[in-house]
PDB file of C-alpha atoms in Angstrom:
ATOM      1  CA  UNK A   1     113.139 141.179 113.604  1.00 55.00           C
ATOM      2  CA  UNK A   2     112.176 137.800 114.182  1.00 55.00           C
ATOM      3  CA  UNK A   3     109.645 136.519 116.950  1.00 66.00           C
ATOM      4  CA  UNK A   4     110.214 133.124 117.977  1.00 72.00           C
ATOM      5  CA  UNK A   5     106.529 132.680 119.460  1.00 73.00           C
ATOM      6  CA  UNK A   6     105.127 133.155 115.573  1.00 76.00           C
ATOM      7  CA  UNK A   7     108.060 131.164 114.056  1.00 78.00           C
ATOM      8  CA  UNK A   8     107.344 128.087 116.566  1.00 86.00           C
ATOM      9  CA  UNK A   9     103.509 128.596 116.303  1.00 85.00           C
ATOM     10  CA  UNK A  10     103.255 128.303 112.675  1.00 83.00           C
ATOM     11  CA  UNK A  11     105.602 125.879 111.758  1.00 84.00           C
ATOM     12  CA  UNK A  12     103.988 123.580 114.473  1.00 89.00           C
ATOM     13  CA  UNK A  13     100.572 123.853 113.028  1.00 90.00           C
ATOM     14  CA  UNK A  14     101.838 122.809 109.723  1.00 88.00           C
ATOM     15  CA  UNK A  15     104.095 120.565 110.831  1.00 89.00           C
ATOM     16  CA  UNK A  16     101.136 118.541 112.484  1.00 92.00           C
ATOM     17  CA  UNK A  17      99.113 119.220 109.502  1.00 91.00           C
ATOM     18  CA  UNK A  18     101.251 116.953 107.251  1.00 90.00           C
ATOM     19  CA  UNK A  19     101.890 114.563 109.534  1.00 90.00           C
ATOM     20  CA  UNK A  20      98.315 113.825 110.209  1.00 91.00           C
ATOM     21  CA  UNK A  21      98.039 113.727 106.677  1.00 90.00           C
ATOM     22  CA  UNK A  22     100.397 111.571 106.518  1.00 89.00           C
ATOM     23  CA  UNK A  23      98.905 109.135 108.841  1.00 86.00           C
ATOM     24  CA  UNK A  24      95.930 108.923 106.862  1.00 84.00           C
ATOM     25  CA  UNK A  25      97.046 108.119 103.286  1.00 83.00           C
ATOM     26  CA  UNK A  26      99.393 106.009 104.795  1.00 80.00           C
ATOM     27  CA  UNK A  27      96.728 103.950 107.035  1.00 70.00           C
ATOM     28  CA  UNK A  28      98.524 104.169 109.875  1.00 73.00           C
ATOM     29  CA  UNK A  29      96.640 105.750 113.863  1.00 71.00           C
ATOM     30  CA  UNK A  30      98.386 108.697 114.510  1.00 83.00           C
ATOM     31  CA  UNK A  31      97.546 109.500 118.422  1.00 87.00           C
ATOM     32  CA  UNK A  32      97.015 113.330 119.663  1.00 89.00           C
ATOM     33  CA  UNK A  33      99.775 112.893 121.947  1.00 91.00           C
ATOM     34  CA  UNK A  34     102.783 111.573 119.653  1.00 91.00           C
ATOM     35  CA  UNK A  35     101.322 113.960 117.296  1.00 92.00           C
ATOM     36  CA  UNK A  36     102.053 117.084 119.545  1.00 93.00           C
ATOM     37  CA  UNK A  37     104.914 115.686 120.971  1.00 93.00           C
ATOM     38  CA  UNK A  38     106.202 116.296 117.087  1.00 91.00           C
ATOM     39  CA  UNK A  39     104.356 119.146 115.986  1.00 91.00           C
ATOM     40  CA  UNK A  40     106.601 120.192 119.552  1.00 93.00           C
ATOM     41  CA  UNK A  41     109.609 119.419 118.218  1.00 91.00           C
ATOM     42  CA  UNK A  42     109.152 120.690 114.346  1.00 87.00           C
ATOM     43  CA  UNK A  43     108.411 124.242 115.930  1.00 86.00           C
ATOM     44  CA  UNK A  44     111.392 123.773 118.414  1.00 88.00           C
ATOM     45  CA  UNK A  45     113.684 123.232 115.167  1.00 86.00           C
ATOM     46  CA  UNK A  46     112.559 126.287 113.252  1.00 82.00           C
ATOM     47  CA  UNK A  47     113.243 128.360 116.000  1.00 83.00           C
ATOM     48  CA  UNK A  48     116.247 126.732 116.687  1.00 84.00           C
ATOM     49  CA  UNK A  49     118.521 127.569 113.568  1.00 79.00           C
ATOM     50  CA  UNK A  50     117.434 131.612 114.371  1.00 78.00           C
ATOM     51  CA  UNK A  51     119.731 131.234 117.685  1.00 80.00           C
ATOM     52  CA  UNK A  52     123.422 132.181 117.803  1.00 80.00           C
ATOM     53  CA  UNK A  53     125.603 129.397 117.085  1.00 80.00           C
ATOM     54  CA  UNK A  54     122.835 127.285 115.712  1.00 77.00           C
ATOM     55  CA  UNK A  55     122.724 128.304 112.421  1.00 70.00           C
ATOM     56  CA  UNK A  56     123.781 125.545 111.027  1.00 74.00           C
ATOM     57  CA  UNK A  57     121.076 123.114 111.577  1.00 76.00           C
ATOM     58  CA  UNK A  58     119.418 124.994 108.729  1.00 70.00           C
ATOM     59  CA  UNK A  59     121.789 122.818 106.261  1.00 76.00           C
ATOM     60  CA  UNK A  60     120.310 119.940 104.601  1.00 78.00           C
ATOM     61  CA  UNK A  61     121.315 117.116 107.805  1.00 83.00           C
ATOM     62  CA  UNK A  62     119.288 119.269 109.987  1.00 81.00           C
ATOM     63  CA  UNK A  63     116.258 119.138 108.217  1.00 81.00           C
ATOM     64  CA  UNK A  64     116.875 115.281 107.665  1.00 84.00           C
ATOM     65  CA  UNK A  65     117.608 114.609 111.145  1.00 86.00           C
ATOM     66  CA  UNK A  66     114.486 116.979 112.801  1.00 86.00           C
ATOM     67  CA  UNK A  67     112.139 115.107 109.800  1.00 86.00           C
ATOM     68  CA  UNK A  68     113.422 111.693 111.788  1.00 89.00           C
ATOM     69  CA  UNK A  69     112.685 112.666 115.145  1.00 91.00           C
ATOM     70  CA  UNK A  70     109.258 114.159 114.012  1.00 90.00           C
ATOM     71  CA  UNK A  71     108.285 110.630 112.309  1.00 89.00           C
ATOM     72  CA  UNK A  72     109.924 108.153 115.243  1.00 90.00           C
ATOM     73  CA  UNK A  73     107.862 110.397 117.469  1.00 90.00           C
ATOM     74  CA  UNK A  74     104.453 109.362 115.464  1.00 89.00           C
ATOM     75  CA  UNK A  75     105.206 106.673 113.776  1.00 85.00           C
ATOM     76  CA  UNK A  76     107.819 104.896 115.370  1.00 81.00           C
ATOM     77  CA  UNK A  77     110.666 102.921 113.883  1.00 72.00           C
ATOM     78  CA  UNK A  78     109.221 102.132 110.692  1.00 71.00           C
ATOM     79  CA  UNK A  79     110.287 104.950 108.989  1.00 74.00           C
ATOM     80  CA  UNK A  80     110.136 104.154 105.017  1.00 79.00           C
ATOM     81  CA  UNK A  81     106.365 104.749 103.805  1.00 79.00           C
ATOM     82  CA  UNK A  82     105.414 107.419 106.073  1.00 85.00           C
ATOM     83  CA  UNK A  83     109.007 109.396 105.422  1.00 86.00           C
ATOM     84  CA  UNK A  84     108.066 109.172 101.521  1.00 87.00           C
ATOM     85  CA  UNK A  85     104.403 109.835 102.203  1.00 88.00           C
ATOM     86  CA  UNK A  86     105.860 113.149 104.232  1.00 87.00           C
ATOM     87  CA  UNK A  87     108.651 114.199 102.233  1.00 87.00           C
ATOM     88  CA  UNK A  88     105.369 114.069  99.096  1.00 89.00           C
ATOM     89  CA  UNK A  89     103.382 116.140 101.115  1.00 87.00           C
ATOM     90  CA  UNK A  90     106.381 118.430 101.943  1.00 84.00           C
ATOM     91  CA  UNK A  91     106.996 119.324  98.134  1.00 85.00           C
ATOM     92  CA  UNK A  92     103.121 119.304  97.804  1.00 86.00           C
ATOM     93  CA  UNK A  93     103.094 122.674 100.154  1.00 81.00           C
ATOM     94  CA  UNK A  94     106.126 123.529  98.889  1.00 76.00           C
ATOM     95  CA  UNK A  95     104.268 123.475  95.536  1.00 79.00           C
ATOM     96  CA  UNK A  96     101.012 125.259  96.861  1.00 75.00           C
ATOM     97  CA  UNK A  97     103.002 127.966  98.270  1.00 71.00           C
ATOM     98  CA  UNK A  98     104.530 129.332  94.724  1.00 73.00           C
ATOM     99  CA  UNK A  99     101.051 128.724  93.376  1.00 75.00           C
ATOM    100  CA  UNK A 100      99.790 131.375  96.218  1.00 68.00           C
ATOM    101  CA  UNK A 101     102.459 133.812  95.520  1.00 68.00           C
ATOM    102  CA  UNK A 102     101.447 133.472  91.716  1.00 71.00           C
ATOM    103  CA  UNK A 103      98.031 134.435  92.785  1.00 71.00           C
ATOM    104  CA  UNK A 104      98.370 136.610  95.094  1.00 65.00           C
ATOM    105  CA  UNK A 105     101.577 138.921  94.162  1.00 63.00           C
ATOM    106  CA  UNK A 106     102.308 139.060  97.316  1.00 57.00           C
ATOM    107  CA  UNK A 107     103.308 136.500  99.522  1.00 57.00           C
ATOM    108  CA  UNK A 108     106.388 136.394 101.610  1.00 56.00           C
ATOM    109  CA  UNK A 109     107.946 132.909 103.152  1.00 54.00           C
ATOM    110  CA  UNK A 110     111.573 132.195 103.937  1.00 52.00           C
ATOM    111  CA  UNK A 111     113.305 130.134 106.580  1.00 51.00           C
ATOM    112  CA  UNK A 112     109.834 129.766 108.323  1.00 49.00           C
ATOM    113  CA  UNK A 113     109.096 133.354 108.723  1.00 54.00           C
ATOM    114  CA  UNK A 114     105.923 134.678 106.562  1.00 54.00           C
ATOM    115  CA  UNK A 115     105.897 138.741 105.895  1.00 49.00           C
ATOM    116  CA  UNK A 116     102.845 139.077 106.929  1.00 53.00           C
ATOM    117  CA  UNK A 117     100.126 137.575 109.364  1.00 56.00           C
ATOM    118  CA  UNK A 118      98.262 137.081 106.237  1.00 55.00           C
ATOM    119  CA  UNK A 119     100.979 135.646 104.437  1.00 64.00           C
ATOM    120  CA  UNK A 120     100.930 133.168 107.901  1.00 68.00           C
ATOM    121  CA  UNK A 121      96.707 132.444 107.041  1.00 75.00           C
ATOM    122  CA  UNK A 122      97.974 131.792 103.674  1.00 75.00           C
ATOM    123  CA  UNK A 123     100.261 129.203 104.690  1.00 78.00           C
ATOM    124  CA  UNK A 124      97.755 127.332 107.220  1.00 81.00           C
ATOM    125  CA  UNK A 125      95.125 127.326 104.126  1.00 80.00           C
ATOM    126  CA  UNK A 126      97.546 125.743 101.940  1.00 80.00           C
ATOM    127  CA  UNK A 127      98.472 122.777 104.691  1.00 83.00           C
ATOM    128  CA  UNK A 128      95.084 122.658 105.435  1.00 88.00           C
ATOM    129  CA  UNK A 129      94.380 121.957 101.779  1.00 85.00           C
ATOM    130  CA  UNK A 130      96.630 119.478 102.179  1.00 86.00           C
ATOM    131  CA  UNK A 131      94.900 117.552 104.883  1.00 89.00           C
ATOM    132  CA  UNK A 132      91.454 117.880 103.760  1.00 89.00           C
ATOM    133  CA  UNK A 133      92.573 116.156 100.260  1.00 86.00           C
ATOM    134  CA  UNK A 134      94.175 113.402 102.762  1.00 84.00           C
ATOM    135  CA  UNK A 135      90.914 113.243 104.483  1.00 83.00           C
ATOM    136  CA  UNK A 136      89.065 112.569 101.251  1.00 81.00           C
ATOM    137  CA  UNK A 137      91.037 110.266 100.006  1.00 76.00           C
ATOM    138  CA  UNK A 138      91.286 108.037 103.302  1.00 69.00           C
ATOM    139  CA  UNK A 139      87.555 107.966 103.043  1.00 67.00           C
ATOM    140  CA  UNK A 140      87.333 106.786  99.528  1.00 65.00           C
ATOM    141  CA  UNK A 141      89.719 104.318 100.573  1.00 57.00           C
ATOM    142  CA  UNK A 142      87.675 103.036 103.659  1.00 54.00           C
ATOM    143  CA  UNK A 143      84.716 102.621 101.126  1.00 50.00           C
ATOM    144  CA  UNK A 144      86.443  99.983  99.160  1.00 53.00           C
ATOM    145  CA  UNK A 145      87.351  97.935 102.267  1.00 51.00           C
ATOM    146  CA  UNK A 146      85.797  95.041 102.668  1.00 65.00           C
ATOM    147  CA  UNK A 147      85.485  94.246  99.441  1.00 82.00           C
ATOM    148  CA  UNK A 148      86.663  90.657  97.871  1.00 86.00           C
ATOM    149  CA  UNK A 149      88.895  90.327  94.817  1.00 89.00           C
ATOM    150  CA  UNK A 150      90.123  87.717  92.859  1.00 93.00           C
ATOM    151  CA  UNK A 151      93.621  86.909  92.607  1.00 95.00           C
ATOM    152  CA  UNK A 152      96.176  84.996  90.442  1.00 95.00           C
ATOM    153  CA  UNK A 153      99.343  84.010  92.007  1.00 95.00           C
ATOM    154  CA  UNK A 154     102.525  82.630  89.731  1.00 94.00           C
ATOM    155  CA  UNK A 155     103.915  81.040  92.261  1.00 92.00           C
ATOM    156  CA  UNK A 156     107.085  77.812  91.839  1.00 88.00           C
ATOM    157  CA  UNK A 157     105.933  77.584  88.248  1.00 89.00           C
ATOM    158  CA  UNK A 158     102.387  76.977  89.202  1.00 93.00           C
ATOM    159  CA  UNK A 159      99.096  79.532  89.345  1.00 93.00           C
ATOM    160  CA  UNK A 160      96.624  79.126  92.213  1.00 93.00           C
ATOM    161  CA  UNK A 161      93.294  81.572  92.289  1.00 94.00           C
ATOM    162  CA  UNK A 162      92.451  83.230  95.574  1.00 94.00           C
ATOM    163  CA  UNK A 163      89.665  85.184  96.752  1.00 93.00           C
ATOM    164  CA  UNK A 164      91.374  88.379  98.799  1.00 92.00           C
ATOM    165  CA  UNK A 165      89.450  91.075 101.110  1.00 89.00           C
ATOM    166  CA  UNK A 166      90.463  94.436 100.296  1.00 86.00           C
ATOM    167  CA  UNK A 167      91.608  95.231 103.935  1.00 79.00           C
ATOM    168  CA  UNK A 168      92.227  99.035 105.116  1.00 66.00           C
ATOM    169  CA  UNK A 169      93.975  97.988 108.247  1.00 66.00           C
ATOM    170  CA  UNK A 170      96.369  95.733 106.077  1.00 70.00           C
ATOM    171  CA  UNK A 171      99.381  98.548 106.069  1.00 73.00           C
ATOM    172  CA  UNK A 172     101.993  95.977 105.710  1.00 82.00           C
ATOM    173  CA  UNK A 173     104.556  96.824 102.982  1.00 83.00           C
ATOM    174  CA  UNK A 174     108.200  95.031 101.725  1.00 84.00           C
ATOM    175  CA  UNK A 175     110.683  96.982 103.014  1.00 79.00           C
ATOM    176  CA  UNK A 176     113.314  95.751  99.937  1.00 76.00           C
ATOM    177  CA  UNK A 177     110.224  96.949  97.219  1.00 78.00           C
ATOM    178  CA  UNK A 178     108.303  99.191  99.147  1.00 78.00           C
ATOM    179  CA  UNK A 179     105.233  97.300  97.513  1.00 84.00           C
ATOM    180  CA  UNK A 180     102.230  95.907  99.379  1.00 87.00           C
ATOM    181  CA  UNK A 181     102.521  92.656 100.634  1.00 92.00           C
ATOM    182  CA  UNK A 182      99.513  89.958 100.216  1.00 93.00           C
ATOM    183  CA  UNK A 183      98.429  87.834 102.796  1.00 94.00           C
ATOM    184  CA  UNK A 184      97.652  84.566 102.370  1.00 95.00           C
ATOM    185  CA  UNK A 185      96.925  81.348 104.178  1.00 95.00           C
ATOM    186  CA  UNK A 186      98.992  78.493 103.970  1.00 95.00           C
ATOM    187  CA  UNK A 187      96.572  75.929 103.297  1.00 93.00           C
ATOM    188  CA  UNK A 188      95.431  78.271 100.114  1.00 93.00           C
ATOM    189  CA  UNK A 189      99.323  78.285  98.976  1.00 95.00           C
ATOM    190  CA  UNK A 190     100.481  74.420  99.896  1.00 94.00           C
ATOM    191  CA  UNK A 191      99.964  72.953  96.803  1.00 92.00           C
ATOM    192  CA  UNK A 192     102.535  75.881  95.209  1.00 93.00           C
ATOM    193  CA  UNK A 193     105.235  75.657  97.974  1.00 94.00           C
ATOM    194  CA  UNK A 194     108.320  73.098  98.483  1.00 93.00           C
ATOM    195  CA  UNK A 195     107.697  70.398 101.225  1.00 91.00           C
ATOM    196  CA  UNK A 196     109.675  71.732 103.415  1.00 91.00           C
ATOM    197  CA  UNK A 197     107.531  75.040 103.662  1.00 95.00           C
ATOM    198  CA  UNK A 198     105.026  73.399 106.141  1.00 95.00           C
ATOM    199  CA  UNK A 199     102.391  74.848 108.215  1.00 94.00           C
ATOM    200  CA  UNK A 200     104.703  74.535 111.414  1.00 94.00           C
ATOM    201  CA  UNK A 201     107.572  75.597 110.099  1.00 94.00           C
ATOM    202  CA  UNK A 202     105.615  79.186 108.573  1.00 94.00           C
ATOM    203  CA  UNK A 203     104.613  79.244 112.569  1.00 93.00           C
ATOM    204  CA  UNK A 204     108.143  79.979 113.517  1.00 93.00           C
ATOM    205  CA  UNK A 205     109.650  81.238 110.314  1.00 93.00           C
ATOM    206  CA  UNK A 206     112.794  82.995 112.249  1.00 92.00           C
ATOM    207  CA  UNK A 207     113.685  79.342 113.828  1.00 93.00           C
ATOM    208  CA  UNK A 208     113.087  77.976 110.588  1.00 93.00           C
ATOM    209  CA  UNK A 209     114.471  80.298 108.091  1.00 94.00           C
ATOM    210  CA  UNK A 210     117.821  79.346 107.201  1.00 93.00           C
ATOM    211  CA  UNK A 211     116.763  75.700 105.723  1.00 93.00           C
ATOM    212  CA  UNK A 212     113.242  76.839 104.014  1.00 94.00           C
ATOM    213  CA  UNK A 213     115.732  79.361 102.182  1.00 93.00           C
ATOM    214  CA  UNK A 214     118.063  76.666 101.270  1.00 94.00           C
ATOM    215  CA  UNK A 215     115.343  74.009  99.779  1.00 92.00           C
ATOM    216  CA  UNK A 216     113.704  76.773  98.239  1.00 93.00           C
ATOM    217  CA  UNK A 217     116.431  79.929  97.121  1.00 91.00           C
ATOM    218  CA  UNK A 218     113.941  81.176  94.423  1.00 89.00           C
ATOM    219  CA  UNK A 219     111.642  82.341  96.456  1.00 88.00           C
ATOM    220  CA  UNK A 220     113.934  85.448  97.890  1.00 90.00           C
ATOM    221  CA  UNK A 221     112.651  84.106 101.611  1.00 94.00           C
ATOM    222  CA  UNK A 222     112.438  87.088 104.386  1.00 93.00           C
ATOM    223  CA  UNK A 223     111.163  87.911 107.545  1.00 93.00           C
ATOM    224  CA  UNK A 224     108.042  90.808 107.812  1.00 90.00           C
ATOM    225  CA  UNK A 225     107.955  92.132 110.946  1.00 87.00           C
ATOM    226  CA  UNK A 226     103.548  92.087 112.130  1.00 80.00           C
ATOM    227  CA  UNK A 227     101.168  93.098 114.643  1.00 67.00           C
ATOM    228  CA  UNK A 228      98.326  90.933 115.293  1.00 55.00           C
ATOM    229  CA  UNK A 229      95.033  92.479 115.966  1.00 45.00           C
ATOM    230  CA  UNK A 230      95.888  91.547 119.803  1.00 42.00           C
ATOM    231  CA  UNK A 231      99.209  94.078 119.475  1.00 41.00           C
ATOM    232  CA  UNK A 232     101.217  91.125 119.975  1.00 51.00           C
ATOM    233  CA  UNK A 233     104.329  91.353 117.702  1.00 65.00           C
ATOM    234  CA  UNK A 234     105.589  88.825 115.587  1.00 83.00           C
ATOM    235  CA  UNK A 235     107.210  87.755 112.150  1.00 90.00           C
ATOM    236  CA  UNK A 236     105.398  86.320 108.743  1.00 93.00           C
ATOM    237  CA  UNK A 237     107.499  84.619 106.067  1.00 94.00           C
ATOM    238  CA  UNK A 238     107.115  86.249 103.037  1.00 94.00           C
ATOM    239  CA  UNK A 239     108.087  85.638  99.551  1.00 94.00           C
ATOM    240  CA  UNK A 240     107.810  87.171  96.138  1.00 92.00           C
ATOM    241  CA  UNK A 241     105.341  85.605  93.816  1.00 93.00           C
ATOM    242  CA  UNK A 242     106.999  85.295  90.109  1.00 91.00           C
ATOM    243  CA  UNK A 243     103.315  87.229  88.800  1.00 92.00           C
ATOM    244  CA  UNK A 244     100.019  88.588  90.468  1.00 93.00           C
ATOM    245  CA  UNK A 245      96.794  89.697  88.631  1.00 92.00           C
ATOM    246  CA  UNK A 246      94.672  91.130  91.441  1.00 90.00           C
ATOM    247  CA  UNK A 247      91.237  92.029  90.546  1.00 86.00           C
ATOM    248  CA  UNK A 248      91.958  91.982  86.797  1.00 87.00           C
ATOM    249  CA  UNK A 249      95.294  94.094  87.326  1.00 87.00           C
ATOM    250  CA  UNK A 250      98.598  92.915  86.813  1.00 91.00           C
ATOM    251  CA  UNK A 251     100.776  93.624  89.669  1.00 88.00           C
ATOM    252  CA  UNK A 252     103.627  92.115  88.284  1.00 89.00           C
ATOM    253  CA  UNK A 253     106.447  90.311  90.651  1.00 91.00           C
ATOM    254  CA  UNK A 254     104.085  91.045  94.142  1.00 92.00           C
ATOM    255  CA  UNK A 255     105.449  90.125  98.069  1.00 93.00           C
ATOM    256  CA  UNK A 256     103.237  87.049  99.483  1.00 95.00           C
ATOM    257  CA  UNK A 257     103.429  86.252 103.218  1.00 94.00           C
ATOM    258  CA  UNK A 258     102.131  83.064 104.614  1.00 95.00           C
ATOM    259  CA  UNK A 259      99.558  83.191 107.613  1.00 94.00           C
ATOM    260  CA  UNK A 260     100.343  79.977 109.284  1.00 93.00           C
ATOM    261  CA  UNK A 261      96.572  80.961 110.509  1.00 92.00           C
ATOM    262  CA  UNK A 262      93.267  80.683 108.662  1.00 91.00           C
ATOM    263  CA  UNK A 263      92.160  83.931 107.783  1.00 89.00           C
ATOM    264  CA  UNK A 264      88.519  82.983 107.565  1.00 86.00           C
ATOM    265  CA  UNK A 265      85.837  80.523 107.697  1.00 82.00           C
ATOM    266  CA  UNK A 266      86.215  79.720 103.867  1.00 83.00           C
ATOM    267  CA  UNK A 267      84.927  83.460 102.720  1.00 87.00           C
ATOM    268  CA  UNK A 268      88.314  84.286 101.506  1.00 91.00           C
ATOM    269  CA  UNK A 269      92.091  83.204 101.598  1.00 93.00           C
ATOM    270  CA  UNK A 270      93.935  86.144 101.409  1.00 93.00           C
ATOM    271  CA  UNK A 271      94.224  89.999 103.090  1.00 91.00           C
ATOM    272  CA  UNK A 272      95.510  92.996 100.952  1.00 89.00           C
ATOM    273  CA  UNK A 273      95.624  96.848 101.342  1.00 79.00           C
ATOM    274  CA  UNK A 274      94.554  99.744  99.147  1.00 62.00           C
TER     275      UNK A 274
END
């Protein structure tokens, strides 16, 4: 016998477990609403494929298509990190739940249902596990903000040294890589770019893409999508720097976009995540 109210229950709770997790190694606000409006909708699901007819939502597009509509409903349409970051977690708990059942002999979980309410405690503990070891990292994270790095760019042929902030709010990420993307300013990258990569034309890069791509074709030229700290949405021109050393690391081919903007007054040139 199956009762819905425990299948949607549970499967909520840990469905808004790991997506607040989520949210935190991933650096991005995750508000109470959206998050319950999901949490809504992961429970809704589970109790879905136990109804006549629906069974077949169970299949593998089902679970794909419900793990969409759970992230677009917290995250929005930029789906790639946090669906990784999720799908991690996912296996994570997957993970912690055999290594329960190893310890305890006894544990019981299929198609959402646990045996037993304690089996169900089990479960929570486990996703809760999960979140707390989100927690601490974002924390660890947040400590190294505001830091300042040095960084080599390999950039046309030439190297230029910049001094970078280790920025927490800096979640911006190459959607062709999936790497982080560096900020920099302009004036710190000039002397490295073609002519025809000028200050104005990195101030409208969408106007001006087409013929900074065609002077300059090594550069793999794209547009980043950005919010601004006034939530005003906009585009950066980014590029991939040939080599990157950050902080004594090598990072290898790295994504650079150019702030048309001064980042600073002089402290540093350039933004980049955790």
């Amino acid at each position: 016998m199956v009762y819905l109210d425990g299948v949607f229950v549970l499967n909520a709770a840990l469905d808004a477990l790991l997506l607040s997790a989520t949210g935190k190694l991933t650096g991005r606000a995750v508000k109470p609403g959206r998050l319950a409006l999901a949490a809504a909708i992961g429970g809704g699901y589970a109790c879905a494929v136990f109804l006549p007819g629906l069974e077949g939502l169970s299949g593998a597009p089902g679970q794909v298509g419900s793990l969409a509509v759970m992230l677009l409903a917290v995250f929005g349409v930029r789906l790639l990190w946090p669906g990784g970051v999720l799908l991690t977690l996912s296996c994570a708990l997957g993970g912690a739940i055999l290594l329960l059942e190893r310890l305890v002999g006894s544990l019981s979980y299929a198609n959402g249902i646990p045996g037993t309410a304690w089996d169900g405690e089990l479960l929570l503990l486990a996703g809760s596990g999960l979140w707390a070891a989100a927690s601490l990292l974002e924390r660890r994270a947040s400590g190294k903000s505001g830091k300042k790095v040095p960084v080599l760019l390999e950039v046309n042929g030439k190297r230029r040294l910049l001094t970078a902030l280790v920025d927490s709010g800096n979640g911006l990420r190459d959607p062709i890589s999936g790497k982080g993307v560096l900020v920099a300013e302009w004036d710190a990258l000039a002397a490295c770019l073609p002519e025809k990569i000028t200050q104005a034309a990195c101030a409208a890069p969408a106007e001006h893409l087409a013929e900074m791509s065609a002077v300059w074709p090594e550069g793999r030229l794209r547009l980043l999508p950005c919010r601004t700290v006034r939530q005003t949405e906009g585009f950066l021109l980014a590029f991939t720097a040939q080599r990157a050393k950050v902080d004594g690391v090598e990072r290898g081919a790295l994504p650079v976009a150019i702030s048309p903007v001064r980042l600073s007054d002089g402290a540093y040139q350039a933004l980049i995540g955790l």
